[in-house]
Amino acid sequence: MTGLNRHPAGLPIQEDDAFIARALCDLSAPTLMMSLIHMSGDASLLDGPIKPKACLLNEVQGFFSEAEQAAVRAQALDVIRRYRDNGSLLPPPPTPGTIHRMMNFLAAAEVPESYLPLMLEEMELAGGDARAFEWQAEVPEKQRQRFHVLVIGCGMSGLLAAIRLGQAGIPYTVIEKNPGVGGTWYENRYPGCRVDVGNHFYCYSFEPNNEWSEFFAQQPELKRYFDACATKYGVREHIRFETEVIAARWHEPAGRWAVRVRDQSGHEETLVSNALISAVGQLNRARFPEIPGRERFTGPSMHSSNWRSDVAWRGRRVAVIGTGASAFQIVPTIAPEAAQVTVFQRSAQWMFPNPNYHAKVGPGKKWALQHLPYYARWYRFYLFWPGCDGGLPAMRVDPEWPHPERSVSAANEAARVTFSNYLREQVGDDPALLEKVIPDYVCLGKRTLQDNGSWLAALRRENVELVSEAVSEIREHELCCEDGRSYPADLIVYATGFHANRFLWPMEIQGRGGTSLREQWGDEPSALLGITAPNFPNLFCVYGPGTNLAHAGSIIFHSECQVRYILGCLRALLEGGYKAIECRRKAHDEYNERIQDELSHMVWSHDSIRSSWYRNEKGRVTVLSPWPLRDYWEWTREPKLDDFTLS
Ligand code: NAP
């Protein structure tokens, strides 16, 4: 895995002027300016006439005109040439004050002081790993070796937990139900599957990858990344593949978890561990719609997350039920080669333009990420900052807002107008289609999709039909709708989402005194910071209740916060010579009250939303975090031991 974790100063530059001039054409001009400051030691660029005019997600040219970009490139060629000819030696680094001004420059606004520690940690300008685990007091090797942690799941977050446990020297085993690493990126193999968070940010902070082939990589490349990380950090030999945790029970006197696992052959056994980390994700138990006659269909059918490579779809009539993030990627990909695609939509989706969504990372960009000092680090900032907390106000309900039937605030209304115009620009000439694709619920109320025009272009194809009637019945060869029309199909794809609200389901977890986690949580799972719950000592969740992000960031960032916190809990346990750490009921309940109160003021709870995986049966939001990333980062830097009992 070349290119991972390079020092941010980059490799020495040896390329000639013509090569460099070509490479510069690929680059984000504002990010390039940051690298020039590192190379030249001259920060006067920050005061020059060329400045980003605004900072928007996925807009990495700062709204520079062509002429401004050309001027930056010309200046860059000069600076890079001098830096190269000087043996790629860097002047003294910019001062903290200059770094802050550089952030303000890219953000086209003042980055508040309170955000600096978070952003500096995320950028890792020193090339280290600020989130790495450190012991605070000595825990003898022997004591550590007697401790054992079991991690459930080896997706992005389980792998991360394993890496950190390994670095702490704490023995661990990972139980993974699949034959490979990657979790969601192992399972979801449907045509067109790709990430929708910029990849140069969607990777571990300590394991940046300068070689992504696309800005939003497809599933095989993501899987390769996680595979490479598992190998590099020696996690693989700790994983029991094709094994599922079916139950776990806390044994009070021993202070241990007894974990029942079952392998592919059906063989069951009980493993014992001191602590249990659940990293099972929120989106891995497929949800099928309850449509009468589903079992009568004679052709093949599959859930989007369980795509069958043995099923032919090319040249066939494919019915796709659902229009969420998965369908949004499947339909445009299969439409050109399927005979017919019938898309059954229950709700239309809000989407926003991202022209780079399917774009390749050019060779110049890859070269710059590897060679131009700190370019990769500032590029990460440029992806993270506009996706950080700036979007939160548009998600918050303004009680004074006079148009609550269509939006929740002025910022939310502005997003609604922009996104509606974007839809109109594409299909304004087809009023029937336009009516179907303009959502009838508040903007940003559900997951907003990234789009490069491919969704609506697919829906306009001759061989694609968007049906906005509910499917009332499925028969041997067709799907029938409430309006009496029926649609023949050779194959059904259920892109109908997941049981997101059933955390840790279908495992049976019993905590102190035999308390069942399922009963304790019911339909409203809750945990302190989404990580730990009373009655369940030494049990921790990564990506648990109330931690999905709908407004910002990436789940990798959030998981890094949670894993740091969990390791902090384990450190308290081991350094204090304790057996058990358990979240206090009071701390949990107060947090839960706060998060529920906050969530009730957010757009995701708006009445116009009839269905959403963000909500439970009663309409309460249980899966999302409403918190600014900065606050959550601060709260999870280390556990407040007052929130726990240690015994
Ligand atoms: P989803 O967002 O829950 O979408 C499910 C779709 O199925 C919705 O359109 C839903 O309609 C529809 N549906 C559900 N039950 C139905 C029924 N009985 N009849 C008709 N339609 C029905 O699921 P998803 O698309 O798999 O995405 C889930 C999440 O996974 C995403 O929000 C995202 O967080 C993640 N994801 C990410 C990516 C990415 O990063 N690129 C890709 C895929 C998924 P309603 O809207 O009316 O409920």
XYZ file of C-alpha atoms and ligand atoms in Angstrom:
695
model
C 0.000 0.000 0.000
C 2.314 2.708 -1.191
C 1.316 6.255 -0.560
C -0.196 5.607 2.850
C 0.983 7.613 5.782
C 3.678 9.558 4.000
C 5.188 12.380 5.962
C 3.197 15.484 5.038
C 6.325 17.273 3.876
C 6.192 14.985 0.846
C 8.796 13.247 -1.252
C 11.669 15.201 -2.791
C 10.801 16.746 -6.126
C 12.834 15.606 -9.083
C 10.452 16.163 -11.976
C 11.194 18.702 -14.685
C 9.381 21.993 -15.227
C 7.155 20.676 -17.985
C 5.937 17.822 -15.778
C 5.279 20.170 -12.883
C 3.443 22.677 -15.094
C 1.170 19.887 -16.337
C 0.550 18.580 -12.833
C -0.458 22.007 -11.582
C -3.428 22.060 -13.952
C -5.001 19.232 -11.907
C -4.819 20.950 -8.562
C -7.028 22.838 -6.203
C -5.551 26.332 -6.550
C -6.346 27.509 -2.982
C -4.806 24.310 -1.521
C -1.786 24.803 -3.738
C -1.349 28.292 -2.279
C -1.069 26.745 1.210
C 1.669 24.424 0.004
C 3.500 27.386 -1.551
C 3.573 29.093 1.849
C 5.234 26.013 3.341
C 7.733 25.842 0.478
C 8.672 29.508 0.384
C 8.167 30.547 3.988
C 6.389 33.599 2.599
C 2.824 34.042 3.831
C 2.165 37.269 1.931
C -0.064 35.288 -0.429
C -2.686 35.421 2.296
C -2.884 39.183 1.887
C -2.869 39.210 -1.906
C -5.818 39.920 -4.155
C -6.574 36.251 -4.969
C -8.726 34.786 -2.231
C -11.419 32.106 -2.033
C -14.788 33.791 -2.287
C -16.641 31.143 -0.314
C -16.058 27.687 1.092
C -18.569 25.083 0.018
C -18.538 21.301 0.290
C -16.764 19.718 -2.698
C -15.886 23.113 -4.211
C -12.111 23.043 -3.995
C -11.316 25.915 -6.355
C -12.545 28.599 -3.957
C -14.632 30.073 -6.802
C -11.423 31.369 -8.395
C -11.814 32.616 -11.942
C -9.806 30.861 -14.687
C -7.445 33.844 -14.724
C -6.915 33.633 -10.968
C -6.200 29.917 -11.180
C -3.712 30.537 -13.981
C -1.989 33.253 -11.945
C -1.646 30.892 -8.964
C -0.203 28.172 -11.200
C 2.336 30.536 -12.722
C 3.495 31.651 -9.317
C 3.506 28.038 -8.097
C 5.806 26.930 -10.913
C 8.331 29.496 -9.775
C 8.176 28.558 -6.106
C 8.248 24.798 -6.751
C 11.190 25.143 -9.127
C 13.184 27.001 -6.495
C 12.211 24.485 -3.814
C 13.245 21.587 -6.066
C 16.532 23.203 -7.080
C 17.264 23.854 -3.451
C 17.147 20.104 -2.734
C 13.502 20.102 -1.523
C 14.553 21.758 1.704
C 11.792 23.466 3.635
C 12.186 26.801 5.424
C 11.040 26.961 9.074
C 7.362 25.972 9.328
C 4.618 28.599 9.500
C 3.908 29.852 13.010
C 0.669 28.799 14.735
C -0.699 32.263 13.995
C 0.069 31.843 10.300
C -1.509 28.381 10.286
C -4.665 29.918 11.702
C -4.627 32.602 9.014
C -4.145 29.890 6.392
C -7.238 28.127 7.720
C -9.194 31.379 7.612
C -8.010 31.907 4.060
C -9.317 28.533 2.834
C -12.486 28.791 4.896
C -13.092 32.282 3.489
C -14.115 33.158 7.046
C -12.709 33.189 10.545
C -12.149 29.662 11.851
C -13.013 30.100 15.547
C -10.158 29.545 18.007
C -12.218 26.797 19.600
C -11.928 24.738 16.399
C -8.167 24.982 16.056
C -7.197 21.990 18.232
C -9.683 19.773 16.408
C -8.589 20.864 12.960
C -4.888 20.621 13.787
C -5.367 17.134 15.159
C -7.313 16.060 12.077
C -4.725 17.551 9.721
C -1.721 16.025 11.467
C 0.684 18.642 10.128
C 3.473 17.058 12.145
C 2.840 13.737 10.439
C 2.106 11.901 13.693
C -0.957 10.233 15.080
C -2.412 12.512 17.728
C -5.308 10.155 18.425
C -3.020 7.230 19.158
C -3.452 5.592 22.520
C -1.033 6.370 25.336
C -0.799 4.866 28.774
C -0.720 7.364 31.628
C 0.620 5.034 34.287
C 2.505 1.843 33.914
C 0.460 -1.298 33.478
C 2.763 -4.285 33.626
C 2.860 -6.433 30.520
C 1.706 -9.413 32.599
C -1.418 -7.578 33.745
C -2.219 -6.485 30.209
C -1.769 -9.986 28.901
C -4.344 -11.251 31.380
C -6.877 -8.810 29.933
C -8.710 -9.661 26.729
C -11.091 -7.668 24.571
C -13.529 -9.083 22.097
C -14.496 -6.849 19.188
C -17.668 -7.660 17.272
C -17.333 -6.813 13.591
C -14.391 -5.976 11.371
C -15.787 -3.162 9.329
C -14.258 0.292 9.373
C -14.899 0.831 13.103
C -14.080 -2.680 14.374
C -10.841 -2.598 12.451
C -10.067 0.783 13.984
C -10.747 -0.553 17.499
C -8.503 -3.524 16.743
C -5.688 -1.285 15.503
C -5.841 0.836 18.658
C -6.009 -2.200 20.963
C -2.989 -3.632 19.190
C -1.101 -0.369 19.635
C -1.993 -0.381 23.343
C -0.668 -3.904 23.680
C -4.048 -5.212 24.856
C -4.865 -8.723 23.603
C -7.995 -8.889 21.481
C -10.007 -11.046 19.101
C -12.294 -9.763 16.379
C -15.379 -11.792 15.489
C -16.489 -11.124 11.935
C -19.509 -12.715 10.264
C -18.175 -12.227 6.735
C -15.213 -14.012 5.148
C -13.380 -10.684 4.761
C -12.652 -7.308 6.302
C -14.572 -4.126 5.492
C -18.104 -4.530 6.850
C -20.354 -2.362 4.749
C -17.610 -2.084 2.157
C -17.299 -5.839 2.080
C -21.013 -6.553 1.800
C -22.305 -3.858 -0.504
C -21.151 -4.857 -3.951
C -24.013 -3.613 -6.044
C -23.193 -1.972 -9.367
C -22.201 1.648 -8.821
C -21.495 1.285 -5.097
C -19.235 4.108 -3.963
C -18.660 6.362 -0.971
C -20.221 9.788 -0.891
C -17.816 11.511 1.477
C -14.667 12.859 -0.196
C -12.144 10.036 0.024
C -9.125 12.119 0.900
C -11.030 12.779 4.105
C -12.900 9.447 4.261
C -9.928 7.426 5.498
C -8.334 7.051 8.907
C -6.605 10.249 10.070
C -3.481 8.215 10.794
C -3.597 6.380 7.499
C -4.172 8.898 4.732
C -4.130 7.501 1.253
C -2.705 9.640 -1.504
C -3.571 7.182 -4.206
C -7.341 7.125 -4.367
C -8.181 6.724 -8.019
C -11.454 8.642 -7.676
C -12.546 11.450 -5.401
C -15.399 9.203 -4.245
C -13.985 5.721 -4.550
C -15.966 2.687 -5.571
C -16.486 -0.282 -3.296
C -13.589 -2.498 -4.489
C -11.061 0.258 -3.842
C -12.496 1.004 -0.405
C -12.384 -2.660 0.447
C -8.745 -2.785 -0.674
C -7.937 0.161 1.587
C -9.403 -1.537 4.674
C -7.772 -4.833 3.710
C -4.413 -3.103 3.456
C -4.902 -1.464 6.852
C -5.809 -4.829 8.428
C -2.599 -6.315 7.050
C -0.369 -3.363 7.863
C -1.473 -3.269 11.519
C -1.333 -7.031 12.006
C -5.050 -7.294 12.736
C -5.733 -10.207 10.413
C -4.375 -12.932 12.661
C -6.742 -11.774 15.429
C -9.885 -12.155 13.329
C -12.236 -15.104 13.385
C -13.979 -14.842 10.042
C -17.360 -16.336 9.150
C -18.255 -16.392 12.794
C -21.168 -14.592 14.325
C -21.796 -13.476 17.879
C -25.218 -14.724 18.860
C -25.300 -13.858 22.542
C -23.224 -12.385 25.349
C -23.725 -12.541 29.080
C -21.993 -10.552 31.804
C -20.671 -12.602 34.712
C -20.592 -10.355 37.699
C -18.250 -12.217 40.054
C -15.655 -12.850 37.385
C -16.085 -9.440 35.784
C -16.135 -11.025 32.368
C -18.304 -11.411 29.325
C -19.188 -14.895 28.139
C -19.735 -14.549 24.429
C -21.525 -17.216 22.433
C -20.336 -17.469 18.833
C -21.407 -19.639 15.932
C -19.318 -20.431 12.873
C -20.408 -21.227 9.332
C -20.719 -24.919 10.053
C -23.136 -24.183 12.903
C -20.572 -25.033 15.543
C -21.080 -22.945 18.674
C -18.698 -22.125 21.474
C -18.331 -19.662 24.320
C -15.459 -17.193 24.414
C -14.582 -15.253 27.509
C -13.424 -11.655 27.483
C -12.961 -8.828 29.961
C -14.495 -6.254 27.676
C -16.712 -6.269 24.641
C -16.660 -3.690 21.873
C -19.571 -3.775 19.476
C -18.655 -2.396 16.078
C -21.525 -3.895 14.124
C -22.604 -0.733 12.347
C -26.080 0.646 11.908
C -26.751 -0.450 8.362
C -26.120 -4.131 8.028
C -29.379 -5.950 8.677
C -31.343 -5.793 5.451
C -34.918 -4.613 5.609
C -37.445 -6.010 3.158
C -40.811 -4.371 2.558
C -43.944 -6.136 3.692
C -45.578 -6.364 0.300
C -48.091 -9.196 -0.123
C -46.978 -11.887 -2.545
C -43.247 -11.266 -2.245
C -42.562 -14.986 -2.054
C -44.660 -15.657 -5.152
C -42.255 -13.924 -7.511
C -40.641 -16.621 -9.651
C -37.587 -14.692 -10.818
C -34.547 -13.925 -8.712
C -34.680 -11.138 -6.181
C -32.083 -9.637 -3.895
C -31.474 -6.901 -1.397
C -29.108 -4.145 -2.492
C -26.660 -5.107 0.264
C -26.575 -8.714 -0.828
C -26.027 -8.335 -4.562
C -25.782 -11.692 -6.268
C -23.101 -11.878 -8.912
C -24.728 -15.089 -10.201
C -27.884 -13.241 -11.210
C -27.886 -11.776 -14.698
C -29.389 -8.312 -14.958
C -28.006 -7.180 -18.303
C -30.676 -7.372 -20.972
C -33.350 -8.106 -18.318
C -36.305 -6.207 -16.932
C -35.270 -5.070 -13.489
C -37.640 -3.717 -10.843
C -35.921 -1.582 -8.210
C -37.945 -0.859 -5.081
C -36.735 2.168 -3.151
C -35.008 5.385 -4.112
C -32.581 5.909 -1.212
C -28.798 6.200 -1.400
C -28.374 2.617 -2.636
C -30.946 2.802 -5.449
C -29.516 6.184 -6.351
C -26.255 4.477 -7.255
C -27.683 1.253 -8.678
C -30.179 2.673 -11.160
C -27.844 4.935 -13.184
C -25.273 2.137 -13.331
C -27.519 -0.655 -14.564
C -29.850 1.408 -16.752
C -27.601 1.512 -19.848
C -27.374 -2.281 -19.999
C -30.675 -3.508 -18.602
C -33.587 -4.062 -20.973
C -35.905 -2.082 -18.727
C -35.606 -0.595 -15.266
C -38.767 0.177 -13.322
C -38.050 2.271 -10.255
C -40.658 2.225 -7.497
C -40.451 5.402 -5.477
C -42.243 5.999 -2.215
C -40.565 9.334 -1.496
C -38.463 11.521 -3.750
C -34.956 12.430 -2.619
C -33.290 15.747 -2.062
C -29.914 15.917 -3.748
C -27.222 18.463 -4.292
C -24.765 18.905 -7.127
C -21.328 17.414 -6.905
C -19.701 17.459 -10.353
C -16.724 15.429 -9.067
C -18.865 12.563 -7.834
C -17.719 10.134 -10.514
C -14.497 11.919 -11.470
C -11.062 10.316 -11.522
C -8.178 11.797 -9.561
C -5.815 13.044 -12.235
C -2.112 12.120 -12.243
C -1.117 15.682 -11.358
C -3.239 15.600 -8.248
C -1.790 12.244 -7.163
C 1.705 13.585 -7.711
C 0.947 16.729 -5.702
C -0.524 14.716 -2.830
C 2.747 12.769 -2.656
C 5.247 15.523 -3.360
C 4.015 19.019 -2.628
C 4.714 19.788 1.021
C 1.557 19.671 3.120
C -0.687 19.791 0.073
C -2.441 16.567 1.168
C -2.923 17.887 4.697
C -4.483 21.152 3.556
C -6.621 19.306 1.054
C -7.979 17.253 3.952
C -8.782 20.476 5.790
C -10.502 21.796 2.672
C -12.736 18.744 2.516
C -13.413 18.617 6.229
C -14.060 22.252 7.082
C -17.085 22.938 4.861
C -18.495 19.561 5.932
C -17.853 20.270 9.596
C -20.373 22.230 11.653
C -21.224 24.988 9.199
C -24.213 23.021 7.905
C -25.794 22.560 11.317
C -27.843 25.801 11.352
C -29.709 24.661 8.225
C -30.765 21.552 10.168
C -32.051 23.413 13.222
C -35.675 24.451 13.522
C -36.126 28.179 13.988
C -39.319 28.508 16.057
C -39.895 31.984 14.623
C -39.650 30.848 11.016
C -42.902 31.845 9.291
C -43.082 28.972 6.739
C -42.873 25.814 8.811
C -44.878 23.875 6.230
C -42.022 23.961 3.693
C -38.802 24.610 5.625
C -37.487 25.049 9.147
C -35.379 28.204 8.965
C -34.005 30.794 6.591
C -30.907 28.650 5.956
C -33.051 25.589 5.368
C -35.283 27.543 2.996
C -32.215 28.699 1.063
C -31.135 25.074 0.684
C -34.650 24.127 -0.447
C -34.671 26.801 -3.136
C -31.172 25.887 -4.371
C -31.890 22.162 -4.456
C -35.302 22.628 -6.096
C -33.722 24.813 -8.770
C -31.122 22.137 -9.341
C -33.907 19.605 -10.034
C -35.770 22.086 -12.217
C -32.660 22.837 -14.275
C -32.396 19.173 -15.136
C -35.985 18.144 -15.795
C -37.896 21.412 -15.981
C -38.882 20.508 -19.542
C -40.689 17.381 -18.314
C -43.349 18.622 -15.851
C -44.660 15.109 -15.119
C -41.219 13.894 -14.093
C -40.446 17.118 -12.248
C -43.540 16.724 -10.133
C -42.474 13.230 -9.149
C -38.897 14.099 -8.251
C -39.461 17.216 -6.169
C -39.697 15.935 -2.591
C -42.775 16.841 -0.578
C -40.957 17.044 2.739
C -38.477 19.494 4.193
C -35.047 19.699 2.683
C -32.218 18.011 4.656
C -34.832 16.071 6.629
C -33.515 12.747 5.321
C -30.153 11.804 3.963
C -29.347 14.266 1.188
C -27.718 12.624 -1.793
C -24.701 13.691 -3.798
C -25.436 13.976 -7.455
C -23.676 14.640 -10.715
C -26.820 14.510 -12.810
C -26.696 10.764 -13.314
C -29.888 10.001 -11.356
C -32.238 12.212 -13.353
C -30.425 11.405 -16.594
C -31.135 7.737 -15.890
C -34.790 8.421 -15.108
C -35.136 10.174 -18.471
C -33.927 7.190 -20.410
C -36.350 5.403 -22.727
C -35.880 2.137 -20.863
C -36.404 3.574 -17.375
C -39.718 4.332 -15.743
C -40.219 6.037 -12.395
C -43.369 4.794 -10.698
C -44.526 6.840 -7.735
C -47.449 4.583 -6.830
C -47.045 2.155 -3.932
C -46.542 -1.492 -4.856
C -49.591 -3.268 -3.471
C -48.831 -6.818 -4.522
C -46.139 -8.901 -6.105
C -47.145 -11.730 -8.395
C -45.207 -14.456 -10.226
C -43.882 -12.170 -12.964
C -45.007 -8.649 -12.086
C -45.410 -5.933 -9.520
C -48.855 -4.437 -9.117
C -49.580 -0.942 -7.912
C -52.473 0.628 -6.054
C -53.697 2.416 -9.195
C -54.275 -0.951 -10.869
C -51.267 -0.850 -13.179
C -48.819 -3.727 -13.201
C -45.190 -3.896 -14.278
C -43.558 -7.075 -15.536
C -40.090 -7.863 -14.193
C -37.462 -10.598 -14.504
C -35.625 -9.537 -11.373
C -36.429 -7.524 -8.253
C -33.879 -5.438 -6.391
C -34.966 -4.440 -2.912
C -33.121 -1.192 -2.236
C -35.296 -0.771 0.818
C -32.719 -0.055 3.473
C -31.858 -1.525 6.834
C -33.114 -2.113 10.364
C -31.039 0.817 11.539
C -32.842 1.301 14.810
C -32.290 -2.245 16.026
C -28.853 -1.834 17.510
C -26.872 -5.008 18.105
C -29.824 -6.965 16.793
C -30.283 -9.964 16.617
C -27.695 -10.614 19.338
C -29.000 -11.385 22.823
C -26.964 -9.307 25.259
C -27.490 -9.743 28.975
C -25.795 -7.382 31.372
C -25.668 -7.023 35.126
C -28.353 -9.025 36.928
C -29.374 -10.613 33.634
C -30.734 -7.316 32.226
C -31.547 -7.759 28.569
C -30.157 -4.997 26.348
C -33.017 -5.505 23.954
C -35.557 -4.937 26.728
C -33.656 -2.010 28.194
C -33.488 -0.315 24.824
C -36.811 -1.322 23.330
C -37.539 0.923 20.402
C -35.418 3.759 21.778
C -31.800 2.670 22.112
C -29.683 5.127 24.025
C -26.176 5.260 25.380
C -23.947 7.856 26.961
C -22.273 9.518 23.966
C -23.671 6.600 21.983
C -20.999 4.413 23.557
C -21.968 2.962 26.897
C -25.131 2.159 28.844
C -25.931 1.433 32.500
C -26.249 -2.240 33.484
C -23.720 -3.197 30.835
C -20.272 -2.994 32.381
C -17.294 -3.222 30.054
C -19.553 -3.085 26.988
C -18.880 -0.328 24.472
C -20.371 0.563 21.122
C -18.693 2.196 18.179
C -21.245 3.848 15.850
C -23.895 3.172 18.484
C -27.211 4.928 19.148
C -27.253 8.644 18.427
C -23.969 8.705 16.535
C -24.875 8.618 12.867
C -24.004 11.872 11.150
C -26.552 13.546 8.932
C -25.149 17.033 9.010
C -21.435 16.717 8.687
C -18.148 14.915 8.858
C -17.647 11.249 8.266
C -18.361 8.173 10.305
C -14.637 7.482 10.324
C -14.037 10.721 12.193
C -16.785 9.863 14.665
C -15.477 6.331 15.157
C -12.012 7.695 15.883
C -13.559 9.859 18.623
C -15.446 6.879 20.072
C -12.535 4.467 19.956
C -10.309 6.982 21.730
C -12.949 7.282 24.459
C -13.318 3.498 24.766
C -9.578 3.015 25.054
C -9.653 5.725 27.724
C -12.190 3.631 29.664
C -10.026 0.534 29.327
C -7.008 2.515 30.457
C -8.890 3.618 33.615
C -9.810 -0.003 34.233
C -6.347 -1.385 33.813
C -4.385 1.413 35.416
C -6.655 1.351 38.454
C -6.566 -2.433 38.714
C -10.364 -2.615 38.393
C -12.499 -5.352 36.893
C -15.483 -3.397 35.713
C -16.381 0.047 34.481
C -20.040 0.886 34.204
C -21.781 4.028 33.121
C -23.871 5.608 35.896
C -27.598 5.717 35.287
C -27.687 9.446 36.127
C -24.986 10.341 33.590
C -26.712 8.266 30.947
C -30.178 9.667 31.609
C -29.012 13.262 31.654
C -27.200 12.784 28.383
C -30.197 11.060 26.869
C -32.482 13.891 27.905
C -30.120 16.413 26.379
C -29.746 14.554 23.104
C -33.481 13.947 22.774
C -34.201 17.583 23.500
C -31.655 18.660 20.913
C -32.959 16.176 18.338
C -36.508 17.413 18.791
C -35.361 20.798 17.500
C -33.785 19.419 14.377
C -35.163 19.081 10.882
C -35.082 15.256 11.003
C -38.083 15.282 13.344
C -40.204 17.464 11.052
C -43.820 16.364 10.564
C -43.606 16.410 6.782
C -41.293 13.369 6.837
C -43.443 10.276 6.681
C -40.717 7.647 6.756
C -37.007 7.693 7.409
C -34.468 5.285 8.803
C -33.426 8.047 11.150
C -36.595 7.476 13.176
C -38.179 4.665 15.121
C -41.738 3.414 14.827
C -42.953 6.244 17.043
C -41.221 8.828 14.899
C -38.450 9.589 17.396
C -34.951 10.050 16.050
C -32.641 7.572 17.751
C -29.783 6.988 15.353
C -28.485 10.510 14.738
C -26.153 12.841 16.525
C -27.351 16.439 16.627
C -24.098 17.691 18.135
C -21.518 19.918 16.530
C -18.537 17.716 15.673
C -16.327 19.955 17.756
C -18.392 19.356 20.884
C -18.545 15.613 20.373
C -14.798 15.523 19.729
C -14.205 17.453 22.956
C -16.516 15.244 25.024
C -14.894 12.045 23.790
C -11.252 13.047 24.169
C -11.263 11.165 27.414
C -13.953 9.676 29.612
C -15.112 11.681 32.607
C -14.635 9.087 35.282
C -17.378 10.679 37.399
C -19.799 9.292 34.825
C -18.802 5.736 35.763
C -18.577 3.357 38.621
C -15.345 1.409 38.702
C -15.367 -1.779 40.696
P -32.781 3.931 2.657
O -32.127 5.232 2.579
O -33.444 3.543 3.918
O -33.771 3.861 1.453
C -34.730 2.871 1.366
C -35.642 3.193 0.233
O -36.607 2.173 0.149
C -36.389 4.496 0.433
O -36.579 5.107 -0.802
C -37.708 4.025 1.023
O -38.757 4.919 0.817
C -37.892 2.769 0.230
N -38.794 1.840 0.883
C -38.647 1.261 2.082
N -39.688 0.456 2.338
C -40.497 0.528 1.271
C -41.726 -0.033 0.925
N -42.361 -0.851 1.780
N -42.287 0.264 -0.263
C -41.654 1.128 -1.094
N -40.495 1.692 -0.838
C -39.922 1.411 0.332
O -31.757 2.726 2.332
P -30.450 2.772 1.435
O -30.722 3.412 0.151
O -29.887 1.407 1.425
O -29.503 3.716 2.235
C -29.370 3.609 3.656
C -28.220 4.451 4.118
O -27.020 3.767 3.809
C -28.071 5.782 3.452
O -28.911 6.782 3.955
C -26.621 6.064 3.709
O -26.406 6.518 5.004
C -26.020 4.694 3.535
N -25.566 4.523 2.149
C -24.504 5.277 1.771
C -24.058 5.180 0.507
C -22.887 6.019 0.128
O -22.143 6.522 0.919
N -22.658 6.214 -1.071
C -24.658 4.342 -0.418
C -25.734 3.582 0.002
C -26.179 3.685 1.295
P -39.002 6.130 1.842
O -37.945 7.146 1.552
O -40.360 6.605 1.546
O -38.887 5.554 3.224
